[in-house]
Short mmCIF file of C-alpha atoms and ligand atoms in Angstrom, two decimals:
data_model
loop_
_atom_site.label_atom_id
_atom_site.label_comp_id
_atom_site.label_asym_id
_atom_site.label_seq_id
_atom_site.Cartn_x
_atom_site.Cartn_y
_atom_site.Cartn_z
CA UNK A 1 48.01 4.60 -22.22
CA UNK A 2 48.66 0.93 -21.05
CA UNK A 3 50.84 0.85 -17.17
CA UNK A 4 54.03 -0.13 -19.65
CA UNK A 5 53.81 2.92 -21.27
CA UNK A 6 53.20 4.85 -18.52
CA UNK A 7 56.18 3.63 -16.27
CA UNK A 8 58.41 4.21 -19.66
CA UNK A 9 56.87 8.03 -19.83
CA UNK A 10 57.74 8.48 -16.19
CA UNK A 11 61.32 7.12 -16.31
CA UNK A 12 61.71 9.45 -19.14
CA UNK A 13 60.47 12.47 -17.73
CA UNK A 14 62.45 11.35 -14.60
CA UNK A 15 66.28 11.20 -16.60
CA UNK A 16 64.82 14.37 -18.81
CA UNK A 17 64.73 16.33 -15.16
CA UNK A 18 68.44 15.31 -14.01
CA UNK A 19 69.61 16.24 -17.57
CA UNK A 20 67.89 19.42 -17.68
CA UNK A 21 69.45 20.35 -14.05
CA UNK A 22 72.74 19.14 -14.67
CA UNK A 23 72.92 21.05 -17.91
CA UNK A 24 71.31 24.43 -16.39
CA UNK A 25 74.06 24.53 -13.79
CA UNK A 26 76.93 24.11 -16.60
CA UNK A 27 75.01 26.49 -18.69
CA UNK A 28 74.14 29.13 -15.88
CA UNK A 29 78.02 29.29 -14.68
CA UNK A 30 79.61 29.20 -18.44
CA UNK A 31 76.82 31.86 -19.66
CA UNK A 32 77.94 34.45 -16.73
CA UNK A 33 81.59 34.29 -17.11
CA UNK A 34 81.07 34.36 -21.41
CA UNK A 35 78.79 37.17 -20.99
CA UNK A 36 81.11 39.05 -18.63
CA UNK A 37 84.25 37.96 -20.87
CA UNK A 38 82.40 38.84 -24.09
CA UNK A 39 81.74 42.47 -22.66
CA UNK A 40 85.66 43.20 -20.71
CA UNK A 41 87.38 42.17 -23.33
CA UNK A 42 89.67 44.67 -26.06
CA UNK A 43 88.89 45.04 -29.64
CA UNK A 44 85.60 45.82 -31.72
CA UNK A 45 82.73 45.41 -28.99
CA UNK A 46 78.95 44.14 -30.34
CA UNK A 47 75.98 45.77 -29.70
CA UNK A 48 74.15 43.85 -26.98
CA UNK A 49 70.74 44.58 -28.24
CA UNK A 50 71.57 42.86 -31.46
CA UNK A 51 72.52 39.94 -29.08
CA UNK A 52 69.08 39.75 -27.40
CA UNK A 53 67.46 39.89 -30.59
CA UNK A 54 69.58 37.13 -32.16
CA UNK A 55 69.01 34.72 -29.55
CA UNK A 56 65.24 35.15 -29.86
CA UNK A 57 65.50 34.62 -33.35
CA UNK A 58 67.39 31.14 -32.32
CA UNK A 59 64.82 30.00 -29.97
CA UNK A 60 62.14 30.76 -32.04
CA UNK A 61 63.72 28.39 -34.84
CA UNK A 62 64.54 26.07 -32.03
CA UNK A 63 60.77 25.62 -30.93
CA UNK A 64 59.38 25.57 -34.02
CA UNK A 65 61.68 22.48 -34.43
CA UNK A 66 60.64 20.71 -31.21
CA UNK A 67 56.95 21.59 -31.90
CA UNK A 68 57.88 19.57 -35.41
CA UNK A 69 59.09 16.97 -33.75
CA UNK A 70 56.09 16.48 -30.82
CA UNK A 71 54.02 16.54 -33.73
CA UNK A 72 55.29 13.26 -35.15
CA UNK A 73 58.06 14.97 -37.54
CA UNK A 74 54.79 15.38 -39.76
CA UNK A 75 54.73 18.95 -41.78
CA UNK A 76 51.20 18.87 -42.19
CA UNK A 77 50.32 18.12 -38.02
CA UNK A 78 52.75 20.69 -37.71
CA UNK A 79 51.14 23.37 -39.83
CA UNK A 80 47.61 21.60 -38.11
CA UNK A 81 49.08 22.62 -34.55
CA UNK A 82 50.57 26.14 -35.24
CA UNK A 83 47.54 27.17 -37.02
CA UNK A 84 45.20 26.43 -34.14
CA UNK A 85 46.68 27.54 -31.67
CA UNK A 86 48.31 30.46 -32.98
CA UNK A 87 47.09 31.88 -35.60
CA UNK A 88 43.39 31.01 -34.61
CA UNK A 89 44.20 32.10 -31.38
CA UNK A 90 45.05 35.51 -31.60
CA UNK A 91 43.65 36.88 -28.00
CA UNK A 92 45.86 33.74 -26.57
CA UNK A 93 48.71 34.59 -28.54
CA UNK A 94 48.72 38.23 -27.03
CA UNK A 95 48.42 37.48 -23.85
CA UNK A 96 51.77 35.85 -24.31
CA UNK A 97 52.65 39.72 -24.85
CA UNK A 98 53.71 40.88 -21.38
CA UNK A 99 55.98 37.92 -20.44
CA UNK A 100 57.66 38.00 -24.12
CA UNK A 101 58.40 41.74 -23.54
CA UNK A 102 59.69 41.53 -20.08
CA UNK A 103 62.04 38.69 -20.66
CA UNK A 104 63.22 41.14 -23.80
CA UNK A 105 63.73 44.16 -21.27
CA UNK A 106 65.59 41.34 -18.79
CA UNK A 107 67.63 40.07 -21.01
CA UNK A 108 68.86 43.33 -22.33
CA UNK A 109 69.39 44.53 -18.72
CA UNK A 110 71.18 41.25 -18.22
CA UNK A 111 74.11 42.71 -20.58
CA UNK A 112 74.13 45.81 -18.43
CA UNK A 113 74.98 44.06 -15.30
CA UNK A 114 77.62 42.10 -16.64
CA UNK A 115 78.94 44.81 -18.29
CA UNK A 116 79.39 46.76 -15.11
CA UNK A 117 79.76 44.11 -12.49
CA UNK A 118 82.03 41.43 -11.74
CA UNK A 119 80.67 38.23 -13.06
CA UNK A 120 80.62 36.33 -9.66
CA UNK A 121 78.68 39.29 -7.76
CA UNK A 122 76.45 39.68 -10.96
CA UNK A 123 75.63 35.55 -10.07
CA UNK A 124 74.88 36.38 -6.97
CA UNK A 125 72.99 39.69 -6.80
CA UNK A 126 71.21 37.79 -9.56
CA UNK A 127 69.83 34.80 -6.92
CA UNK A 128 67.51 38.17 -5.69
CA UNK A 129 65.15 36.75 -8.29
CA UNK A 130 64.18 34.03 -5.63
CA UNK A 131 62.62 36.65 -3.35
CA UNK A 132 60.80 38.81 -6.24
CA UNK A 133 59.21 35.01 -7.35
CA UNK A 134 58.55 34.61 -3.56
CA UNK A 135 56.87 37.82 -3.39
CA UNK A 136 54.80 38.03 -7.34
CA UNK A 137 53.87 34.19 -6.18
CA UNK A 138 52.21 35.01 -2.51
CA UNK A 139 50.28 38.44 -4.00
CA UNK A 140 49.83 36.91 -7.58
CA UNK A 141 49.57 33.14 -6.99
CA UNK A 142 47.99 33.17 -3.18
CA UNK A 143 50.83 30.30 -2.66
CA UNK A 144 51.64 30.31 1.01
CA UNK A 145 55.80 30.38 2.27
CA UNK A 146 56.47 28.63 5.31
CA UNK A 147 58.21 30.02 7.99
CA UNK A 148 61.65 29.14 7.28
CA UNK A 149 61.09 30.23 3.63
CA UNK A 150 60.50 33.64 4.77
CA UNK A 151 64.14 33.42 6.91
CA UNK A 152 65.72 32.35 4.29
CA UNK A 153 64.55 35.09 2.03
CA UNK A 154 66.07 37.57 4.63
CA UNK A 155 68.99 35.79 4.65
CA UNK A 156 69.32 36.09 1.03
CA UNK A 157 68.51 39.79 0.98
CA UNK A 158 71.15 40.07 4.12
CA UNK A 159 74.18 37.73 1.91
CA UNK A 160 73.91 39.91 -1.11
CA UNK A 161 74.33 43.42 0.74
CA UNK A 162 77.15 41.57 1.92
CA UNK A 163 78.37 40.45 -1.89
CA UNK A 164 77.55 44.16 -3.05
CA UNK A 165 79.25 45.97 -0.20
CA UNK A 166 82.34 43.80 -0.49
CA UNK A 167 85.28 45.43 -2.27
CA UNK A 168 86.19 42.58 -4.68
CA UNK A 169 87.64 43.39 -7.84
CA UNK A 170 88.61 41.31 -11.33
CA UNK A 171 92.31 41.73 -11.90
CA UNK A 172 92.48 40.56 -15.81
CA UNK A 173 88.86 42.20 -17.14
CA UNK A 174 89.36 45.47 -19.32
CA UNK A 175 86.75 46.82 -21.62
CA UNK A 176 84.58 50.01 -21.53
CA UNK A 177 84.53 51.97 -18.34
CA UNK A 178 81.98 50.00 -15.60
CA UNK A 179 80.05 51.96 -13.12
CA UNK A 180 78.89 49.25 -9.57
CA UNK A 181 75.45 51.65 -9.39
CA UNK A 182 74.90 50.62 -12.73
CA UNK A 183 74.90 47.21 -12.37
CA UNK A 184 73.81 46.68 -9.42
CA UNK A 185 70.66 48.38 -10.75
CA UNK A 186 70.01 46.73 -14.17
CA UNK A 187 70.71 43.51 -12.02
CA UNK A 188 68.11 44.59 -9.40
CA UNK A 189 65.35 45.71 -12.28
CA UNK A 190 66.66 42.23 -13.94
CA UNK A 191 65.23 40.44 -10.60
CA UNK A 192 61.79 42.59 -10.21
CA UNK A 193 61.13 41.84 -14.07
CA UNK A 194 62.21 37.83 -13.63
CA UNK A 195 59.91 37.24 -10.75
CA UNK A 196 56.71 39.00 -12.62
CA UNK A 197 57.31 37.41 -15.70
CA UNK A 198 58.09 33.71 -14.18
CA UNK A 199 55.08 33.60 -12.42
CA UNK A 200 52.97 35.17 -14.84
CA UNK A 201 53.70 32.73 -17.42
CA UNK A 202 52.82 29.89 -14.87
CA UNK A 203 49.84 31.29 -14.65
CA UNK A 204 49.26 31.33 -18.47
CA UNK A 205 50.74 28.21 -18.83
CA UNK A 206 48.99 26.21 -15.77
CA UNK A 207 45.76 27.72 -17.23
CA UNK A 208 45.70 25.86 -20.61
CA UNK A 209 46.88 22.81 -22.13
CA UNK A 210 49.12 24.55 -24.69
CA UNK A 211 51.97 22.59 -24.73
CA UNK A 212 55.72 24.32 -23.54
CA UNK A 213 57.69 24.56 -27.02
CA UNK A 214 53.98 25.73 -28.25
CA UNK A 215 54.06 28.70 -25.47
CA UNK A 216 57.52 29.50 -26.28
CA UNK A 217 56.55 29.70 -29.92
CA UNK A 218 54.15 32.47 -29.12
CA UNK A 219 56.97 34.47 -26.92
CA UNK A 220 59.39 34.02 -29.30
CA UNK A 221 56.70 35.14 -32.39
CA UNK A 222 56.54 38.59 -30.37
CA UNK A 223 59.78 39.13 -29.30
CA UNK A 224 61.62 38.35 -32.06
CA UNK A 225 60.11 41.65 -33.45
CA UNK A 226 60.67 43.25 -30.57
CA UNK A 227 63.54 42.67 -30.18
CA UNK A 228 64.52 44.24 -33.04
CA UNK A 229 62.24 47.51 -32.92
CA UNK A 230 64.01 48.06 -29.57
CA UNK A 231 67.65 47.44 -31.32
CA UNK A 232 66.39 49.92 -33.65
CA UNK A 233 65.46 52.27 -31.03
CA UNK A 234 68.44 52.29 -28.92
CA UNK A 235 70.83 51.76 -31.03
CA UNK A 236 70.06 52.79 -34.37
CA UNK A 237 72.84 55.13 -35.22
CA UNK A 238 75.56 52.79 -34.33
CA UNK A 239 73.95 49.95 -36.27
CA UNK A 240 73.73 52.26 -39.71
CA UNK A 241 77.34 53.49 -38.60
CA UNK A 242 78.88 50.44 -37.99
CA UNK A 243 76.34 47.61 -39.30
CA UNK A 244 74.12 45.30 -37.21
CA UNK A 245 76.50 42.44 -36.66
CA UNK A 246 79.39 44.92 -35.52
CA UNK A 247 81.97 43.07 -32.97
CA UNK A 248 80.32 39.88 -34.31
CA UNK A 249 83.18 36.67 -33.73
CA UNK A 250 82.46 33.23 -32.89
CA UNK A 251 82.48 33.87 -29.70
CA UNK A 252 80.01 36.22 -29.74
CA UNK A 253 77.84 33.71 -31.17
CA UNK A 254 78.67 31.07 -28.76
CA UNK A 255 77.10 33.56 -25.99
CA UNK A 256 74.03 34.15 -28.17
CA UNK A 257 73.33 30.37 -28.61
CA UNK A 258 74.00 29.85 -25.03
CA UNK A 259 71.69 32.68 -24.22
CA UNK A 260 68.88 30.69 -26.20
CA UNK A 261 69.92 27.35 -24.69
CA UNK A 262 69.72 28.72 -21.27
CA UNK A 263 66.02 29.87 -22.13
CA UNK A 264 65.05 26.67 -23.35
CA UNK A 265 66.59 24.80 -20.61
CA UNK A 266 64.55 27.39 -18.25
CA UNK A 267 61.79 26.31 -19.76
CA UNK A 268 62.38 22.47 -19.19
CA UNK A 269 63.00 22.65 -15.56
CA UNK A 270 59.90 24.31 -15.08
CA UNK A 271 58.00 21.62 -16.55
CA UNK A 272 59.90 18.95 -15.56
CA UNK A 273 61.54 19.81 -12.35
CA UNK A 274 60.35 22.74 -10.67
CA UNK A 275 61.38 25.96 -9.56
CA UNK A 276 63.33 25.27 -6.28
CA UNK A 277 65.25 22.64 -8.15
CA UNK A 278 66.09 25.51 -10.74
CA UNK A 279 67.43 27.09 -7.22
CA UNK A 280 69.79 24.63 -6.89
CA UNK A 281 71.18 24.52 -9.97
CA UNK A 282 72.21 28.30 -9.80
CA UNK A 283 73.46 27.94 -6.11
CA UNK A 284 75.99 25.06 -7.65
CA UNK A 285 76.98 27.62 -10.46
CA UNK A 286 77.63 30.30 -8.13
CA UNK A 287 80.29 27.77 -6.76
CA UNK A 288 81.66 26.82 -10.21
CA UNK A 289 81.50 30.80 -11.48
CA UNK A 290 83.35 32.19 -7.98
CA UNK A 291 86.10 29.29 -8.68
CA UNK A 292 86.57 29.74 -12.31
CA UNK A 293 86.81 33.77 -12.59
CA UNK A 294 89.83 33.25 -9.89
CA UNK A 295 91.25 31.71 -12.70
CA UNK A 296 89.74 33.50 -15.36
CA UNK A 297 89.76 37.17 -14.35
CA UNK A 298 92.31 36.86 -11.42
CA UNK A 299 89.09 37.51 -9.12
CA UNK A 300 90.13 38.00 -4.79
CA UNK A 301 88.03 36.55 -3.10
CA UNK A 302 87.23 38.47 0.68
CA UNK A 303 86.05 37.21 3.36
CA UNK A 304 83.18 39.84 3.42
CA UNK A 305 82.44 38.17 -0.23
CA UNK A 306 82.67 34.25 0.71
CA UNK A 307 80.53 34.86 4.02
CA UNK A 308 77.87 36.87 1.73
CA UNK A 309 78.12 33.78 -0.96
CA UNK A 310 77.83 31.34 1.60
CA UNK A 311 74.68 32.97 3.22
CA UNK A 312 72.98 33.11 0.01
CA UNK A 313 73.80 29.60 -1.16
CA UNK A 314 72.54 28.30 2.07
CA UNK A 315 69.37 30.65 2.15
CA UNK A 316 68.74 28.94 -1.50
CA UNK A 317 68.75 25.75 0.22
CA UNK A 318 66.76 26.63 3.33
CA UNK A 319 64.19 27.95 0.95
CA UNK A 320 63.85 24.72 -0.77
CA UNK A 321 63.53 22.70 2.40
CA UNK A 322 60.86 21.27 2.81
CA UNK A 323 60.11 19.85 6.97
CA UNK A 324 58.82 16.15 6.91
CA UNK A 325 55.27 15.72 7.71
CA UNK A 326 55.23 15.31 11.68
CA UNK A 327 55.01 11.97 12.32
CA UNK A 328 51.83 12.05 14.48
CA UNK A 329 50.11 12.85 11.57
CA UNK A 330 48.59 9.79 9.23
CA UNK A 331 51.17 8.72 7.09
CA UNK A 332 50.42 7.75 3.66
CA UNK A 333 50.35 4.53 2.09
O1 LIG B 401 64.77 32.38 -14.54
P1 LIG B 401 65.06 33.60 -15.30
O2 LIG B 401 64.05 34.69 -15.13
O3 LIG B 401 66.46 34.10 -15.14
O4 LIG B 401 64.99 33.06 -16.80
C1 LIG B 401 64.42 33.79 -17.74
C2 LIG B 401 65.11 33.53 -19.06
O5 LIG B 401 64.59 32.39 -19.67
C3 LIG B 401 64.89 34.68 -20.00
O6 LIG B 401 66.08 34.82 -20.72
C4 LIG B 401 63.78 34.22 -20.90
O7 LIG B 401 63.94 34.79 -22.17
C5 LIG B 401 63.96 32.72 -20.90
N1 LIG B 401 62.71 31.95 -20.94
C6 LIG B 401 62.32 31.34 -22.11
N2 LIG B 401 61.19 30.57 -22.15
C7 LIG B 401 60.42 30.38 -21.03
C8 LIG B 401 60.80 30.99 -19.83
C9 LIG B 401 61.95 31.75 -19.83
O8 LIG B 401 63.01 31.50 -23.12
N3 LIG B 401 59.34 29.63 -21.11
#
């Protein structure tokens, strides 16, 4: 590649990064409050696992589309591309396995918690997901946390007991009955099964040259049938009751597609950004998801709940700090 090229690449990855950040925190706080609204509100309710399974079914479409497109919009270096490292590949491709069916178990605990929890504690209790990556990446990865990482961890831990204990309540949601326990729960499991799988699949990924939409190929290949055994499985008699797309509006499909957007966006600011960034970008939507279900679900705020918001905002940031080299050390050119 000639240094034109280059410099073009890198301004391009550069304006690819702010995009993909920008659009995560949008699409982090507008996915919370349309998951919670989709679940609290009257009439004919869908069956989440169907959800799940749809919005694998989008991003597998999605990817195979991008991988179409990095291969020169050519059918044939497509074919070329998913045939070697697929379908020649099958030991690779299962190793994509235990990521593709923990994000599946995730996602479908995802619907729990915001069935049962308010959507701007479900944000929040959510953020836990820093300190299970923290923890998978220092036994899993060897990485090494600074000191102030590890404070801010505890400060994390220490804002959402705060959050949780906090007696908030949504005025305006209605729905099925919701149990806090619950939630809190499927949210905590949610976090445990986040951190494994995220840095599992940077290990995978950091480990070959497969490229990102080719990776997410091969999760979306499994869990796509996954996804639907375990619809099948859990709720098979409502589905040959009622039918598969039960509760099905436009609005449920807005949720599904901005389930599989979120993924792919995920995805992006891994590559091109990198986790702590992706840290940001949720702290912002906490902001934007406490202000909008005020307005939304007539949410009071407490003051036990903005102190426990605030401390895990700020832990988010602390964790992402990095100290400047001291400057008695040789500085680089
Ligand atoms: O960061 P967090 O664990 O919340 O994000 C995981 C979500 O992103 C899951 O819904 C998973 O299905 C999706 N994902 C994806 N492709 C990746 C990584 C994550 O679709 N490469």
């Amino acid at each position: 590649m000639t240094s034109d090229t280059l410099a073009k690449k890198g301004a391009a990855d550069q304006t690819l990064k702010y995009v993909s950040l920008v659009t995560l925190t949008g699409q982090n706080a507008v996915l919370g409050l349309s998951m919670r609204y989709a679940r609290t509100r009257p009439g004919d309710m869908f069956i989440s696992t169907t959800a799940v399974a749809m919005s694998e079914l989008v991003k597998l479409f999605a990817c195979l589309l991008l991988v179409w497109n990095d291969e020169g919009k050519s059918l044939k270096n497509w074919w070329g591309a998913l045939d070697s490292t697929i379908i020649k590949q099958p030991i690779d491709t299962l190793k994509v396995c235990v990521p593709s069916f923990i994000y599946l178990i995730q996602n479908n605990l995802l619907y729990v918690a915001a069935s049962n929890l308010d959507v701007a504690t479900y944000q929040i209790t959510y953020q836990l997901k820093i300190l299970t990556t923290a923890v998978f990446a220092v036994t899993m990865l060897n990485k090494k946390l600074i000191s102030t990482q590890w404070i801010s961890l505890l400060i994390l831990i220490g804002g959402v007991a705060l959050v949780q204990l906090s007696d908030v309540k949504e005025q305006a949601s209605q729905g099925p009955e919701q149990s806090k326990m619950v939630g809190f729960t499927a949210a905590l499991t949610a976090c445990i099964l986040s951190g494994f799988a995220g840095v599992y699949f940077e290990k995978i990924l950091k480990g070959s040259d497969i490229s990102v939409w080719m990776r997410n190929v091969q999760l979306a290949l499994l869990s796509v049938p996954l996804g639907l055994i375990t619809t099948y499985l859990k709720d098979g008699s409502v589905i040959s009751e009622k039918g598969f797309f039960t509760g099905y509006d436009n609005f449920v499909w807005f949720t599904v597609m901005q389930n599989a957007l979120g993924g792919l966006l995920v995805a992006v600011v891994v590559k091109y950004a990198d986790n702590i960034l992706k840290g940001f970008a949720c702290s912002l939507a906490i902001i934007i998801t406490c202000i909008a279900s005020i307005f939304i679900f007539d949410f009071n705020v407490t003051v036990q709940f903005a102190l426990g918001a605030g401390l895990v905002i700020s832990s988010i940031f602390m964790y992402g700090y990095t100290p400047k080299p001291s400057s008695s050390l040789p500085q680089k050119m």
